mmCIF file of C-alpha atoms in Angstrom:
data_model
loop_
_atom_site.group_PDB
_atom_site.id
_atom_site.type_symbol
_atom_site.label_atom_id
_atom_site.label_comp_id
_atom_site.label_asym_id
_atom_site.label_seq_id
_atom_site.Cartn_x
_atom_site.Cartn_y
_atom_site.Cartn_z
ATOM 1 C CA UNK A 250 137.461 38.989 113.742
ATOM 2 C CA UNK A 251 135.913 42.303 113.185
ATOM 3 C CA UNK A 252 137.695 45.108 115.073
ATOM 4 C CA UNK A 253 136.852 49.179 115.792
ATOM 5 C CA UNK A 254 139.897 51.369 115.655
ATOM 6 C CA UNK A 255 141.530 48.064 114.582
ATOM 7 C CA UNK A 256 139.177 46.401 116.064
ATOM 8 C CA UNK A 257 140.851 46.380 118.980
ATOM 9 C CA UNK A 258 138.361 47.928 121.886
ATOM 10 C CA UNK A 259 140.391 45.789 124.307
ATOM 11 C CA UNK A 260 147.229 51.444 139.261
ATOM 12 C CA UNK A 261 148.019 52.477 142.122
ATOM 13 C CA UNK A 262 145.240 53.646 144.326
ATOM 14 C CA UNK A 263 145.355 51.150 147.320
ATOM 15 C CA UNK A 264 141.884 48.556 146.944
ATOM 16 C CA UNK A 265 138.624 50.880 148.254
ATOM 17 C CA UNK A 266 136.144 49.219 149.784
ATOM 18 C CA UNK A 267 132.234 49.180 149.214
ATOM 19 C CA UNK A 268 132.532 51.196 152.687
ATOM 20 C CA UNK A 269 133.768 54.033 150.660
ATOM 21 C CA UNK A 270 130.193 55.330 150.027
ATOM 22 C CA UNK A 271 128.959 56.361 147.146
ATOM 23 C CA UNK A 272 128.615 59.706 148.300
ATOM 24 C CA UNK A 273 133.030 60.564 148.165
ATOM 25 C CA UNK A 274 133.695 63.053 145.583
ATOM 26 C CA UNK A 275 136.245 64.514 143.389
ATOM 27 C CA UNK A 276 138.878 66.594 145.268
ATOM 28 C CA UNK A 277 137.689 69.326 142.847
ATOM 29 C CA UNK A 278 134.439 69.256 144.249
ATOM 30 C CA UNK A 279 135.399 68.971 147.742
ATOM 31 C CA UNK A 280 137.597 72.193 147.407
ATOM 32 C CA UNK A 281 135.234 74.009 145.867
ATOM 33 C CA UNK A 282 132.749 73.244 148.740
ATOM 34 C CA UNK A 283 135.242 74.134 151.005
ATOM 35 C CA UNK A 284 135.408 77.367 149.621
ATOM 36 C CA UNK A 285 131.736 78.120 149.908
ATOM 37 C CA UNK A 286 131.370 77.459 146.516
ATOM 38 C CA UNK A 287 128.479 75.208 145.656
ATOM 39 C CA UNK A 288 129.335 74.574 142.424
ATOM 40 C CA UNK A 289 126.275 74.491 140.505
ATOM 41 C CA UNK A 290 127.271 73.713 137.312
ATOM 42 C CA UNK A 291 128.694 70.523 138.203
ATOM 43 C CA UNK A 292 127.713 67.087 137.771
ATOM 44 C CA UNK A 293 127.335 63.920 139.408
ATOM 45 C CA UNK A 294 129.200 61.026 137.075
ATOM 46 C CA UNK A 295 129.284 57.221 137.350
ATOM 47 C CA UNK A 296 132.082 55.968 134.170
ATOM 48 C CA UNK A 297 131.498 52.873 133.332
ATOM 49 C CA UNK A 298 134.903 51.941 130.694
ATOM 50 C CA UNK A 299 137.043 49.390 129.333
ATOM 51 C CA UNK A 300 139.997 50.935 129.774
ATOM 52 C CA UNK A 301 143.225 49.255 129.160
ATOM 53 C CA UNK A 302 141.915 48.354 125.692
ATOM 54 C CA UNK A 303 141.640 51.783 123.403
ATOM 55 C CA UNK A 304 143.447 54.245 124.934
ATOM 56 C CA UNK A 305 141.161 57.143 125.177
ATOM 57 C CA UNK A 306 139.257 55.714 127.944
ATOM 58 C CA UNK A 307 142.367 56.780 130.032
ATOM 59 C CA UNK A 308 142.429 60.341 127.844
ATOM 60 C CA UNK A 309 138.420 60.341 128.726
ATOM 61 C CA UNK A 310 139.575 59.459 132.530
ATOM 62 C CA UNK A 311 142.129 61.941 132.694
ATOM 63 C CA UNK A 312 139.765 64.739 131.242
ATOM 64 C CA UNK A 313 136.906 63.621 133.938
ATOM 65 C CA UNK A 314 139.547 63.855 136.710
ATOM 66 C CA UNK A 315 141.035 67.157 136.013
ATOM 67 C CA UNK A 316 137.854 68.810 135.089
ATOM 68 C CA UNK A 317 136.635 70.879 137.919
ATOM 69 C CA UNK A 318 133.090 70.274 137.676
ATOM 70 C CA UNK A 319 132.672 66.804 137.714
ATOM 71 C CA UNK A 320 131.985 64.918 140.531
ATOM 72 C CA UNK A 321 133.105 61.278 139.805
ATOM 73 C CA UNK A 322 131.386 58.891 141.882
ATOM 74 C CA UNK A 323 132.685 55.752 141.305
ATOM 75 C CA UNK A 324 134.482 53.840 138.183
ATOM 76 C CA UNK A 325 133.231 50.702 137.116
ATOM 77 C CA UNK A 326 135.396 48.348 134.330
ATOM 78 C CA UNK A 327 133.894 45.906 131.941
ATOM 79 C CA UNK A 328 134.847 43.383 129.850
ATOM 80 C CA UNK A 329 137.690 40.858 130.057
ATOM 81 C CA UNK A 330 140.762 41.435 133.013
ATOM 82 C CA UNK A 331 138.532 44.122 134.845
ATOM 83 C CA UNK A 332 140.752 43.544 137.632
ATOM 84 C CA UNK A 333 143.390 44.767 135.554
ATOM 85 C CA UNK A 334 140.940 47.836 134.356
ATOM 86 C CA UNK A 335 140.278 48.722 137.335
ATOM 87 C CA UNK A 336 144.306 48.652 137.964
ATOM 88 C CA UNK A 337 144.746 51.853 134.975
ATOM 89 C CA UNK A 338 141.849 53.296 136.499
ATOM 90 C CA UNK A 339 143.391 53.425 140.279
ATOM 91 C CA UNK A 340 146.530 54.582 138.807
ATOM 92 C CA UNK A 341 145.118 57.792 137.120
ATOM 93 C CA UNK A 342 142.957 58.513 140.496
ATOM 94 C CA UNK A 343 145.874 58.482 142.403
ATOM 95 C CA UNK A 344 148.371 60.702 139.983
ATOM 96 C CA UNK A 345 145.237 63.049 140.233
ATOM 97 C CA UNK A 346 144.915 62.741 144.046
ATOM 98 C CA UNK A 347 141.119 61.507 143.692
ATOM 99 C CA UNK A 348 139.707 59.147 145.950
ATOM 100 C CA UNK A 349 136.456 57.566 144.528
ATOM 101 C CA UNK A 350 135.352 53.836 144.408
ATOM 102 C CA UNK A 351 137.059 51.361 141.916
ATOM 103 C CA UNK A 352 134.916 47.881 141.038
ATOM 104 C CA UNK A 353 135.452 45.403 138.505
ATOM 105 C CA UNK A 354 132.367 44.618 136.810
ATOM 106 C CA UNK A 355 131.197 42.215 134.071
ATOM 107 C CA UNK A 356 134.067 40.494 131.892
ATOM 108 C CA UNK A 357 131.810 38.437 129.747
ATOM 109 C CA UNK A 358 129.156 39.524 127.806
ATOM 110 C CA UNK A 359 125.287 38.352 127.821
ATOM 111 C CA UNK A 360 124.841 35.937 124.778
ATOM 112 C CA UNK A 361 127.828 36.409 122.713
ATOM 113 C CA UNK A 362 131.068 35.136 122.588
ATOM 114 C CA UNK A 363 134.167 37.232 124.569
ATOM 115 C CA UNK A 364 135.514 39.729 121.786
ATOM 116 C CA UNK A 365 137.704 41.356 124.232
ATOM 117 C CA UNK A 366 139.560 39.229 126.899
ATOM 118 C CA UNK A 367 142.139 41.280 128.062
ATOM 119 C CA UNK A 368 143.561 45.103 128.691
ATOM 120 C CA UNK A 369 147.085 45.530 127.116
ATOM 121 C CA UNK A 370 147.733 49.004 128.712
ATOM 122 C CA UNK A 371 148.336 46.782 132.227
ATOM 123 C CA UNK A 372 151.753 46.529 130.588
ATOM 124 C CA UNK A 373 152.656 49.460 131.458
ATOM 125 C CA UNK A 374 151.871 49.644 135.185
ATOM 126 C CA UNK A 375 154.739 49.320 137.476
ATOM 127 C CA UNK A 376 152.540 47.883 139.860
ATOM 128 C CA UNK A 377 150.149 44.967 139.839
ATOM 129 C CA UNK A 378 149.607 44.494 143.416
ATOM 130 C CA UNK A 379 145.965 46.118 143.823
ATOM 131 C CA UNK A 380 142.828 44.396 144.079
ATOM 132 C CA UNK A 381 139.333 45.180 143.933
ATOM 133 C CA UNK A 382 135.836 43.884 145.093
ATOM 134 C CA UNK A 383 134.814 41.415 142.778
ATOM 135 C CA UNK A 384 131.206 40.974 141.921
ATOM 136 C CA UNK A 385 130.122 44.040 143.621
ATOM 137 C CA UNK A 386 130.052 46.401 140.532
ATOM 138 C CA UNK A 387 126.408 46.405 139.832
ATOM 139 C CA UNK A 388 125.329 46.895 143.361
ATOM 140 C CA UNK A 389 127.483 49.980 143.638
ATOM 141 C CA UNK A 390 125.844 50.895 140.648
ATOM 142 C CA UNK A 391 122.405 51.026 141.964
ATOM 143 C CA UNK A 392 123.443 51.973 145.390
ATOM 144 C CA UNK A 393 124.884 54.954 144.126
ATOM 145 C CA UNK A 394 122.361 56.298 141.837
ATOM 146 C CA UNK A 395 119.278 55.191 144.322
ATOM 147 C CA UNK A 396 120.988 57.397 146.704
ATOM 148 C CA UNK A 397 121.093 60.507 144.295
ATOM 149 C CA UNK A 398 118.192 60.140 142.494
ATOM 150 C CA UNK A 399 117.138 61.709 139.477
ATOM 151 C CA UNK A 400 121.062 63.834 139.800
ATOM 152 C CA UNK A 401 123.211 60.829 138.354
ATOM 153 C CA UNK A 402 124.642 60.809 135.069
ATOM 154 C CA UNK A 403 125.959 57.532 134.060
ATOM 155 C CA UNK A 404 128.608 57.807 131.146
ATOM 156 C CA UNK A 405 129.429 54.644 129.563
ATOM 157 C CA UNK A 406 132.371 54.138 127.471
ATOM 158 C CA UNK A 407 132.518 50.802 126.931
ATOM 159 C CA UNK A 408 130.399 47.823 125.800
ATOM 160 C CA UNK A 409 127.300 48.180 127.873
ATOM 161 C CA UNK A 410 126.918 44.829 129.714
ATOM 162 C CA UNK A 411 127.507 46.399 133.040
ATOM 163 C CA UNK A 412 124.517 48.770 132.244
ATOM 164 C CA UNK A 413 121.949 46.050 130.877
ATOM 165 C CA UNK A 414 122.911 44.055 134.083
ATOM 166 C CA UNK A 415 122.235 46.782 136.222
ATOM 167 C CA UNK A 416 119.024 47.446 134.546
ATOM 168 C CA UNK A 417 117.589 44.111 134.294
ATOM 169 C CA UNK A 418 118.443 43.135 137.729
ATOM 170 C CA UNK A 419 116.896 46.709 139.381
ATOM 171 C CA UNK A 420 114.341 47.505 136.798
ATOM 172 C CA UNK A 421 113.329 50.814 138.692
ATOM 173 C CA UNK A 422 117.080 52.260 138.360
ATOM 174 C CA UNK A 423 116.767 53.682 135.166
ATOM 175 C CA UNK A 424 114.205 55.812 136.069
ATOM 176 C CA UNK A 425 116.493 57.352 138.856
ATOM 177 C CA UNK A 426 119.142 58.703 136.447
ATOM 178 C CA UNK A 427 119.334 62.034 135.519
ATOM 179 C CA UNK A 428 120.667 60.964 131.779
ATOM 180 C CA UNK A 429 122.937 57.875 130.647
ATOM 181 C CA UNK A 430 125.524 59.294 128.033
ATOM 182 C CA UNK A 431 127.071 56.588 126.104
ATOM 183 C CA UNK A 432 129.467 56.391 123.470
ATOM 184 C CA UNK A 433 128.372 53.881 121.363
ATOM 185 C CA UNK A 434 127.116 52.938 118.099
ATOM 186 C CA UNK A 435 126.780 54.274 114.487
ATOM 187 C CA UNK A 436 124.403 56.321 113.462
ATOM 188 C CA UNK A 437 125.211 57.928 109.448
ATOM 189 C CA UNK A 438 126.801 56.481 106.491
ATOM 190 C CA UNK A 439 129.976 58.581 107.362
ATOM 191 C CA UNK A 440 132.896 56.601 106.127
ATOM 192 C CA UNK A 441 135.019 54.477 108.635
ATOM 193 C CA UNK A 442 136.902 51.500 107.909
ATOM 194 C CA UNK A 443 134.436 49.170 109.423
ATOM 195 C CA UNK A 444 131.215 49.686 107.578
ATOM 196 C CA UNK A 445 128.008 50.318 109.927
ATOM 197 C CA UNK A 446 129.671 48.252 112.609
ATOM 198 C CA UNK A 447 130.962 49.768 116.183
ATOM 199 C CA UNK A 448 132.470 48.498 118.992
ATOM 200 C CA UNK A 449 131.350 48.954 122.038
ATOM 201 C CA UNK A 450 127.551 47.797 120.485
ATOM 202 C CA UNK A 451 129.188 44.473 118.187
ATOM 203 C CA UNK A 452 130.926 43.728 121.729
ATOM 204 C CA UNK A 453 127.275 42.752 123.799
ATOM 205 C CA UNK A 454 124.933 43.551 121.193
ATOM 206 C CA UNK A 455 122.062 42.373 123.664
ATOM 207 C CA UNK A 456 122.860 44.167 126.276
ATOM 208 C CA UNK A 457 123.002 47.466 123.975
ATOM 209 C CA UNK A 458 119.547 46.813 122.177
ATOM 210 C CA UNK A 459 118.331 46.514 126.497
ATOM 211 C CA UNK A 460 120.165 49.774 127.224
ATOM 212 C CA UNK A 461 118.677 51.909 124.325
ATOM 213 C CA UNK A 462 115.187 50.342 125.116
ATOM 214 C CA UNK A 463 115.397 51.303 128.573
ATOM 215 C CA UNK A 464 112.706 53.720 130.317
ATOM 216 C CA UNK A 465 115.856 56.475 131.296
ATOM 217 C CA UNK A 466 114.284 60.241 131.142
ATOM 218 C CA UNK A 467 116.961 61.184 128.959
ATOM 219 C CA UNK A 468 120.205 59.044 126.531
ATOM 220 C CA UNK A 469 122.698 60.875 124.581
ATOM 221 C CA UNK A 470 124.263 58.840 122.235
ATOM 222 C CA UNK A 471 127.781 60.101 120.760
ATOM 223 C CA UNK A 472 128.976 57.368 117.783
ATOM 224 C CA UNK A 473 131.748 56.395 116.030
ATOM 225 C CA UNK A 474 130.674 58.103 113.052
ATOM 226 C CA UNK A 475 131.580 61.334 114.758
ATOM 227 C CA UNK A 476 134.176 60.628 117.095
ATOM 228 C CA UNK A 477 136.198 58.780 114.330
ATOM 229 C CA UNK A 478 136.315 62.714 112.950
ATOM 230 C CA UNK A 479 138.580 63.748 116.159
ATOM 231 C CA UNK A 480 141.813 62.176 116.358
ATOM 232 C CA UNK A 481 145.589 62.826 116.474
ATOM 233 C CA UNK A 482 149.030 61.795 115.276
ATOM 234 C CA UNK A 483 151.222 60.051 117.640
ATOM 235 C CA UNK A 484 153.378 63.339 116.860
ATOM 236 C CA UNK A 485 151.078 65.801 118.253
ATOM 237 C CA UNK A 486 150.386 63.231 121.064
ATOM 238 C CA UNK A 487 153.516 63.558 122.406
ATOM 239 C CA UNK A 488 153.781 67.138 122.189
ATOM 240 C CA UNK A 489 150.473 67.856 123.858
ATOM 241 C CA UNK A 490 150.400 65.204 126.488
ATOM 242 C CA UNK A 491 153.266 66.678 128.068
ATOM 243 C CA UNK A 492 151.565 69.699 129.365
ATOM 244 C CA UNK A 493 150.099 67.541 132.381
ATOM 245 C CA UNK A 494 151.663 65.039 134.676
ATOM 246 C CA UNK A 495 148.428 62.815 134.455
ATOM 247 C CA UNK A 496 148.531 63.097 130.844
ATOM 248 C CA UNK A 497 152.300 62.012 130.795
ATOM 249 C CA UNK A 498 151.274 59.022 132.326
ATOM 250 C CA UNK A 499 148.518 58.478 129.149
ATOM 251 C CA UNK A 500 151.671 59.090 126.876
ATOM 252 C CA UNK A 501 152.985 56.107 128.589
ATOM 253 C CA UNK A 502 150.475 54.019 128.305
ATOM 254 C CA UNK A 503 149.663 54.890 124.644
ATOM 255 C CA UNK A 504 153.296 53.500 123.505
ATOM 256 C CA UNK A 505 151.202 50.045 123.892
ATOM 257 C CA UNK A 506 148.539 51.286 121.276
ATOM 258 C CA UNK A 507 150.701 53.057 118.968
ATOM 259 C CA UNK A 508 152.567 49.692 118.237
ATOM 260 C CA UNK A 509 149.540 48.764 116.154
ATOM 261 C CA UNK A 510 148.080 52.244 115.103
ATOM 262 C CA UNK A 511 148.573 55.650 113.278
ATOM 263 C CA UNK A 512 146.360 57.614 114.850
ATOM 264 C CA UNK A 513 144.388 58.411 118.754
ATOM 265 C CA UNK A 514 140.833 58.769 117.638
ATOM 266 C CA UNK A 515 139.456 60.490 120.961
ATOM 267 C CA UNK A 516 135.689 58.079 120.877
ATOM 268 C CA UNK A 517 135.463 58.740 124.631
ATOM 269 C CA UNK A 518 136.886 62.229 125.579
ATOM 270 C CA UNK A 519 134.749 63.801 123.446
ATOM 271 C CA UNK A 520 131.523 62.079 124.529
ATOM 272 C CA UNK A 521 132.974 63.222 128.391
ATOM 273 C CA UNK A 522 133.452 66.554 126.621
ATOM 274 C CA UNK A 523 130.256 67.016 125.845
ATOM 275 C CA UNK A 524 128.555 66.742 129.166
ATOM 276 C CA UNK A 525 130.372 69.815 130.289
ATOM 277 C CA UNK A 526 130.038 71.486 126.759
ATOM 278 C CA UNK A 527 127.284 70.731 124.641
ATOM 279 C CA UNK A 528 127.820 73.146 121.831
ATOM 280 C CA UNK A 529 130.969 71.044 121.325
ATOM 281 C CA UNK A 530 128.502 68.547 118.992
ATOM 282 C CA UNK A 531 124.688 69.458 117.447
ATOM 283 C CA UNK A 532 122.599 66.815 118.618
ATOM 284 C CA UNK A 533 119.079 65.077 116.952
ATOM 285 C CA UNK A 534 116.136 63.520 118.789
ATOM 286 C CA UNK A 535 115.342 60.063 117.427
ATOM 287 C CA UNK A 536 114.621 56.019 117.917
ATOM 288 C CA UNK A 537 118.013 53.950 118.103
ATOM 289 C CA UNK A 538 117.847 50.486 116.574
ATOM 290 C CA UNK A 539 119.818 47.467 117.396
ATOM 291 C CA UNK A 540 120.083 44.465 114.754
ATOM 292 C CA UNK A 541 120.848 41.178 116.656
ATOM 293 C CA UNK A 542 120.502 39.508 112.803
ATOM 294 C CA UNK A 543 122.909 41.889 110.855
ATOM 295 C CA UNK A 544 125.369 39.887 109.072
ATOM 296 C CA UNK A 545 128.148 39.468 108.969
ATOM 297 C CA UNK A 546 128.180 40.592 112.836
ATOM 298 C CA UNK A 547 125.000 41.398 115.030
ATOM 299 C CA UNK A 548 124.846 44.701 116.591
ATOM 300 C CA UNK A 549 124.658 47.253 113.591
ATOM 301 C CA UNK A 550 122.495 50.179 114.535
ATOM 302 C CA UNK A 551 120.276 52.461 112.934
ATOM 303 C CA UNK A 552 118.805 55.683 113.759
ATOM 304 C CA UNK A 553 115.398 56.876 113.022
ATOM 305 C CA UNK A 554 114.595 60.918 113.490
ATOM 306 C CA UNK A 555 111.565 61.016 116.193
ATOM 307 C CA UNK A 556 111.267 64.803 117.888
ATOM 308 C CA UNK A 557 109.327 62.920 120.695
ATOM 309 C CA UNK A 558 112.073 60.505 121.793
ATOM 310 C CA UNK A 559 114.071 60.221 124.932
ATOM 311 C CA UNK A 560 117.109 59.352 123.064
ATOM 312 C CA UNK A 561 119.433 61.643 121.487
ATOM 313 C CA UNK A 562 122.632 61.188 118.676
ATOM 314 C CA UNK A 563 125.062 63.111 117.790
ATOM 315 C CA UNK A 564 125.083 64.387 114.090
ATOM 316 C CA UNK A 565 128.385 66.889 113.468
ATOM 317 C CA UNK A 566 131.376 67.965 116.117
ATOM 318 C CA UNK A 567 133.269 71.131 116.343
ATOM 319 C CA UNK A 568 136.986 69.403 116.859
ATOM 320 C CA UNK A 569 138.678 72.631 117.163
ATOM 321 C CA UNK A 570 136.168 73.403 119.809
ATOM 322 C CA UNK A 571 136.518 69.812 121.144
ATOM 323 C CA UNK A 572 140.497 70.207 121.324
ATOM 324 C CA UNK A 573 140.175 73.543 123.269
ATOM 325 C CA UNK A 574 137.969 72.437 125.670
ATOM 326 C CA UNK A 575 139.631 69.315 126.254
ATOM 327 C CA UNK A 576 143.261 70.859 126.864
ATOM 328 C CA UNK A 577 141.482 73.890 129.036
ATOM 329 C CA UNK A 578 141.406 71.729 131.718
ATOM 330 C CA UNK A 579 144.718 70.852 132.236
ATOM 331 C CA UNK A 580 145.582 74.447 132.439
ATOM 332 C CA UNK A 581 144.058 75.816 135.438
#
């Protein structure tokens, strides 16, 4: 088996119910408005992750939740034990004292086989009593953006079957978000150790040729040939993560992913970064191809420069920039 960052892709809030509306924000945002303070700078998120898996979905989570402008709307989990996903995500919520809704979303994905059945970093958590809706992820979804239209962004840091569900079952919801941000996909001949292959696209390769084909007004791509550029040493890991309670609990969970790996590559925080700092990468306007008959696995993309295009990729990163902003957060 082919693997990213290995390949190997892949709580406790108490269960929140679908009458948790869509509307609850981040206790950031909340104080801020109780302040007066409208905070126009900040921005309505939906994450979409697999995390459990790699660990920096939980660095990306931890980033989202301690970042002052971001107004998380709701977590949805994908791919295999998204009970369990949704578990890690609860767990970081609560050390953050955020209350936004948790659901479990798609665990297999459209046409291919299962690549990523279940979510290691559940190991770790000294609960496992929490449950979630099941099979209510893709109506939240659409609820939520349908009742902010056109102010949503959706980031998705995982494989993308949630998204291509929600699409093709609502075909007007894409056209209601203000920008879907993924991080996903491979888009130079920079060299990592898996060729032209990523995974979060080789995952569901169907549902992310859907997604990128998708009539949104705006997609910002962020791929592994970039990302793989930012990383860290399990050394500097441990030094840094313990400037932050919620990041002490990511040093926890990452003893599970250091057992197999050398380095944190941070895919997902930067592509959450970037939302809130755009100078932090240069990005190019262009056509995003995905190959369901690349060999030896289907999903390899390719980008094609098009100054008309609703799709954007990154092309370089600033990581010292990346690093600072990151870490800023966790110092206010």
């Amino acid at each position: 088996m082919i693997r990213r960052r290995q390949f190997t892709h892949a709580g406790l809030l108490l269960p929140l119910t679908a009458a948790l509306s869509s509307q609850v924000l981040s206790s950031q945002a909340l104080a801020a408005k109780a302040q007066g303070d409208p905070s126009p700078s900040s921005r309505k998120i939906l994450l979409d992750t697999d995390i459990g898996s790699d660990i920096d979905d939980a660095v990306a989570l931890a980033y989202l939740l301690r970042q002052p402008r971001c107004e998380l709307l709701g977590i949805t989990t994908v791919t295999g034990d998204a009970q369990g996903r949704a578990r890690l995500a609860a767990a970081l919520c609560e050390a953050a004292s955020v209350e936004t809704p948790i659901y479990p979303g798609e665990e297999t994905p459209l046409f291919v086989d299962s690549m990523q059945t279940d979510a290691p970093q559940t190991r770790r958590l000294k609960s496992r009593e929490a449950t979630f809706p099941n099979h209510a992820a893709i109506e939240f979804l659409r609820d939520t953006v349908h009742a902010h239209p056109h102010e949503v962004t959706l980031l998705a840091v995982g494989p993308l079957t949630n998204i291509a569900t929600l699409f093709a079952r609502y075909p007007e919801t894409p056209a209601l978000l203000a920008e879907l941000v993924i991080m996903g996909g491979k888009f130079s001949d920079y060299p990592t150790p898996w060729g032209p292959t990523e995974w979060n696209v080789i995952v569901d390769p169907h549902a992310a040729r859907q997604v990128f084909a998708a009539a949104v007004p705006k997609i910002t791509a962020t791929g592994l040939d970039i990302t793989w550029q930012v990383s860290m040493s399990p050394e500097e890991v441990k030094a840094r993560f313990r400037e932050d309670p919620l990041l002490e609990i990511v040093l926890d969970w990452s003893k599970v992913w250091f057992e197999e790996r050398e380095l944190l590559h941070f895919h997902d925080p930067l592509t959450a970064a970037t939302l809130f700092n755009p100078s932090l990468c240069r990005f190019q306007s262009g056509d995003v191809y995905v190959d369901l008959e690349s060999k030896p696995i289907p999903g390899v993309t390719s980008f094609r420069e098009n100054p008309a295009s609703t799709i954007q990729v990154a092309t370089n990163v600033d990581s010292d920039a990346f690093f600072k902003e990151y870490f800023s957060v966790f110092h206010q």
